[in-house]
Coordinates of C-alpha atoms in Angstrom, one line a residue:
X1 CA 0.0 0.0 0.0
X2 CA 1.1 3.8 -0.7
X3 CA 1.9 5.7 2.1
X4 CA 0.2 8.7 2.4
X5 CA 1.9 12.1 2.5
X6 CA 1.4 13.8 5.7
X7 CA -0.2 17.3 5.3
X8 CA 1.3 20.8 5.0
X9 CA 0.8 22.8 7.7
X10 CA -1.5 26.2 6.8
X11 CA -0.7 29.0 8.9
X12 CA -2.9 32.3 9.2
X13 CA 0.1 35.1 9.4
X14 CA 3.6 34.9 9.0
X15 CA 7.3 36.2 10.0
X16 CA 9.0 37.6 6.9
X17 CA 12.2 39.6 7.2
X18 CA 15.9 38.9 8.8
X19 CA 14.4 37.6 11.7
X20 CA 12.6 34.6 10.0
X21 CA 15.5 34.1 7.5
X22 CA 14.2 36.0 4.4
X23 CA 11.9 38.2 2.8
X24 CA 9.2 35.8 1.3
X25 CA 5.7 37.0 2.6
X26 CA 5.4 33.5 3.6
X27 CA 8.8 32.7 4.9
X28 CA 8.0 31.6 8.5
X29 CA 4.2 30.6 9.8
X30 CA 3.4 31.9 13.0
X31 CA 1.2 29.4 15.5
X32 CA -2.3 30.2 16.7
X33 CA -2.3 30.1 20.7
X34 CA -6.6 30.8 21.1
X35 CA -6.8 34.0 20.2
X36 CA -3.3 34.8 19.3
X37 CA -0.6 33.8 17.1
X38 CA 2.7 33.6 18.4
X39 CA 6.4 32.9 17.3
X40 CA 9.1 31.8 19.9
X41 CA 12.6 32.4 19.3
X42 CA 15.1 30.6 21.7
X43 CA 18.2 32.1 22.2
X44 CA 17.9 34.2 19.4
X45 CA 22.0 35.5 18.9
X46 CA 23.1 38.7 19.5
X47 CA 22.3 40.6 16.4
X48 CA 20.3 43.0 14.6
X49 CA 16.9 41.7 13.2
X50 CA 14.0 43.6 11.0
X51 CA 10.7 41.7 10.4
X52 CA 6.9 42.3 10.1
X53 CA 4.1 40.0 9.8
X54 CA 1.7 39.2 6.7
X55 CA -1.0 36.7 5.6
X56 CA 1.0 34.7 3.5
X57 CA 0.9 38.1 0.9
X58 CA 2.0 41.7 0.9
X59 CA -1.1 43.0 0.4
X60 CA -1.6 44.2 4.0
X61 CA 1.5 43.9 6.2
X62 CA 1.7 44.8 10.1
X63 CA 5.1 46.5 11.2
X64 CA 6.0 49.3 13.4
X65 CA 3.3 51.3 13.4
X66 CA 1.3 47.7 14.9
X67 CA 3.5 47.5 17.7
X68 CA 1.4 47.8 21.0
X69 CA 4.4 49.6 22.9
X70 CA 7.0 51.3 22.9
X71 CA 10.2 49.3 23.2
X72 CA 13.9 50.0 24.4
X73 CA 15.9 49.6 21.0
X74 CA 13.4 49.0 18.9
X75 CA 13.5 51.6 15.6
X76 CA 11.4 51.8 12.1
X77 CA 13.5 50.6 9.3
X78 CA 13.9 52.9 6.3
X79 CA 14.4 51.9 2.7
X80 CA 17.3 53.0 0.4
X81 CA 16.2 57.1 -0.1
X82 CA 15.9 57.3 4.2
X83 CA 12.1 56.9 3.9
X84 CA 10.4 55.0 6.6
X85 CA 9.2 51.4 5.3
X86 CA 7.5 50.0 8.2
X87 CA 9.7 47.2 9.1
X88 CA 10.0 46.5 12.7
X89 CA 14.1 46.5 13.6
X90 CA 15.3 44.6 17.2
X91 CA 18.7 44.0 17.9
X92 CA 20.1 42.1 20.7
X93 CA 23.6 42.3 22.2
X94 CA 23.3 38.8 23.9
X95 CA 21.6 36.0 23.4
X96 CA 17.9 36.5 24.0
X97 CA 14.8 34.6 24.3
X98 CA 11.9 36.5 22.8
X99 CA 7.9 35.8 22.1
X100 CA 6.7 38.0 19.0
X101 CA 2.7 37.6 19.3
X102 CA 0.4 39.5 16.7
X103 CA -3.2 40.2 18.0
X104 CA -5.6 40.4 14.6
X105 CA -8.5 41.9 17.1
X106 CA -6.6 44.7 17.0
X107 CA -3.6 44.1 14.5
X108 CA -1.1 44.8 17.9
X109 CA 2.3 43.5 17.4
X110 CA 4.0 42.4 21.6
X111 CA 7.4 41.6 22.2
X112 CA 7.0 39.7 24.9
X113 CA 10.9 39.0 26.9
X114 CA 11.6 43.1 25.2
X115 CA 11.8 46.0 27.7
X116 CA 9.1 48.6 27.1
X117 CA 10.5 52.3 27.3
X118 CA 8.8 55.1 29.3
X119 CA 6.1 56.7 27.6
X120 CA 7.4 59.8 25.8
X121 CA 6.2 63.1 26.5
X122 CA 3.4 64.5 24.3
X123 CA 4.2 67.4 21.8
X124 CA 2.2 70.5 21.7
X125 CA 2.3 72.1 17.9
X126 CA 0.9 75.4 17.4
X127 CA 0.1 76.8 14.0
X128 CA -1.1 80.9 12.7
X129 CA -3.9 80.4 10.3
X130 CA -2.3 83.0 7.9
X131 CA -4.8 81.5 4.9
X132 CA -7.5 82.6 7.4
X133 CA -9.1 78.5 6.6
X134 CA -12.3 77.5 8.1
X135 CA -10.6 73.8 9.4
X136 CA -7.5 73.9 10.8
X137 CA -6.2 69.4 11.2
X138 CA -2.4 68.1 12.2
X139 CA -2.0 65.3 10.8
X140 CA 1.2 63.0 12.6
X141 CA 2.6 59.7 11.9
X142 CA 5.6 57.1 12.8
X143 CA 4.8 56.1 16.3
X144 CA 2.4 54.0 18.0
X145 CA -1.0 56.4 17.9
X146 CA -0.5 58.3 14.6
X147 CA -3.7 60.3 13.0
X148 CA -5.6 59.0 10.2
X149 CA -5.6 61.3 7.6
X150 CA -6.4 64.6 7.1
X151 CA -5.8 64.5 10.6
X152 CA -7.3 65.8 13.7
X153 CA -8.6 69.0 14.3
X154 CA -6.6 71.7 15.8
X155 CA -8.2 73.7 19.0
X156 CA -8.3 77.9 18.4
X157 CA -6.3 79.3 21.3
X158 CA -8.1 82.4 21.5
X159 CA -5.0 84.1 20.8
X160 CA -4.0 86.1 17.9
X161 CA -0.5 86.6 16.0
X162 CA 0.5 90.4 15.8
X163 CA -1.2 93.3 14.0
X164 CA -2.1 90.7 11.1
X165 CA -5.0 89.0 14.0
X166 CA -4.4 85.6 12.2
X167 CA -5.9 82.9 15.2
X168 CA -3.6 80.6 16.7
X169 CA -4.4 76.7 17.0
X170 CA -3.2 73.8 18.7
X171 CA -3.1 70.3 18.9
X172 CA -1.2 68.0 21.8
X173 CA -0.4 64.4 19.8
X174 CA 1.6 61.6 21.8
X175 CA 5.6 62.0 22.2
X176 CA 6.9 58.9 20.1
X177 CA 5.5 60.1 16.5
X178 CA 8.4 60.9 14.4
X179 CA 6.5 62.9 12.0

């Protein structure tokens, strides 16, 4: 009698990246622990790593911006003109055990065995409506709680700037935006 071949595992979502060993949007499957999926990686050397998770395709990839902290030592990769890219970079100067677990409730990315940093401080950005507009938005990106675009609305100050009387807005955004 043939033996029969055993089956391929399917996975949901993936590793891709340095950390899984290449680039292919299906290059490492990640397992499904109830409502999460979760990678282990034992004694992972001391290196630097970049990475993001997919579903099998790069049609809708989760990276940095997914991550549901802040993390000591973890950065944004950039492609070749210095532009952000979205890939999640780790690097470890010892041997290090570390649990990446992707949420798709809420598409949040957690190191778990990574040390979160201290929340940064928020940044206050004030703007003089010289074009007199009706809407006044800020719209900020490349941290953890970036706006959707256009943006959100900026709050009037009540202030005005000089003899010109052009109103003065406002908006506080969380500290670990970049842009």
């Amino acid at each position: 009698a043939a033996a029969l071949a055993a089956p391929v595992p399917t996975y949901d979502y993936y590793i891709t990246g340095t950390l899984a060993g290449g680039w292919n949007p299906n290059q490492q499957g990640i397992e499904k622990d109830g409502e999460l999926y979760k990678a282990t990686f034992t004694e992972l050397p001391a290196d630097t790593y970049e990475f993001k998770i997919t579903d099998g395709t790069w049609t809708n990839p989760w990276g940095f911006s997914n991550l549901a902290a802040n993390y000591v030592g973890v950065t944004q990769g950039v492609d070749g003109e210095g532009n952000p890219n979205g890939n999640i970079i780790i690097t470890t100067e010892e041997a290090k055990n570390i649990i990446v677990i992707f949420d798709p409730a809420n598409n949040k990315i957690t190191l778990e065995g990574w040390e979160e940093a201290a929340p940064a401080e928020p940044v206050t950005v004030y703007f003089i409506n010289s074009g007199e507009w009706a809407e006044v938005a800020c719209h900020y990106w490349g941290g953890l709680n970036g706006s959707a675009w256009p943006g959100v609305q900026m709050t009037a100050t009540g202030e005005t700037y000089e003899a010109e009387g052009w109103n003065v807005y406002k908006v506080t955004f969380p500290g670990d935006n970049t842009s």
